[in-house]
Amino acid sequence: MKLYYSPASCSLAVHIVAKEAGLPVDLIKVDIIKHRLSDGTDYRTINPRGYVPLIELDDGTRLTEVAALVQYLADLAPDAGLVPPAGTLDRVRVQGWLTFISSELHKAFSPWLWHKETAESTKQNVLERLARHFAELDTLLATQPYLLGETFTVADAYAFAILNWTNILHIDLGPYPSLAAYLGRIAQRPRVREALATEGLIRKAA
């Protein structure tokens, strides 16, 4: 199984879930600006949408979209407990979080805050919208360690991958101490640290 990824992008969520689930994946790095692989291949011949992540199965089947991929991988390793069983209310809650992260967090950060040409008024509107979401998450995470309660799930992997952009974009989480502690807590998980180190986001242990 191959995972097409770009360091620090949303594909980090899928990488983390693969690590947490103990599923071996071959990592294929994508330059998402030039849409090229390291061998010069035009990535759009693999994924016409041009973005990551994409999983390619051993039979050549290609699958995309973070929310779908993290559930797929988690279902391959049910003993890891990364997603509740299908048909349960907790599964619906996880899917609700995945949808919220995708539509309200991921698509607020990207593309608006990544492009220099974005108007300042637009950036300010996006930051105000994110602040409301940060406040909601901060209130929730003051009472429980993870989005679903006591258990780390695929929703936390996706949330971490997106909210970690606050560090890259220098967005202050000082007003949201519980949210900041949540990100720190996830960053210290051994398998998360492995994924971060592999992507060059932290130094590998000596």
PDB file of N, CA, C and O in Angstrom, residues 57 106 135:
ATOM      1  N   LEU A  57      -3.689   1.005  -3.375  1.00  0.00           N
ATOM      2  CA  LEU A  57      -3.650  -0.356  -2.858  1.00  0.00           C
ATOM      3  C   LEU A  57      -2.773  -1.240  -3.751  1.00  0.00           C
ATOM      4  O   LEU A  57      -2.404  -0.854  -4.858  1.00  0.00           O
ATOM      5  N   HIS A 106     -10.210  22.776   8.048  1.00  0.00           N
ATOM      6  CA  HIS A 106      -9.334  22.562   6.902  1.00  0.00           C
ATOM      7  C   HIS A 106      -9.575  23.608   5.819  1.00  0.00           C
ATOM      8  O   HIS A 106      -8.637  24.265   5.347  1.00  0.00           O
ATOM      9  N   ALA A 135     -12.422  28.508  20.222  1.00  0.00           N
ATOM     10  CA  ALA A 135     -13.053  28.700  21.528  1.00  0.00           C
ATOM     11  C   ALA A 135     -13.967  27.521  21.869  1.00  0.00           C
ATOM     12  O   ALA A 135     -13.982  27.049  23.017  1.00  0.00           O
TER      13      ALA A 135
END
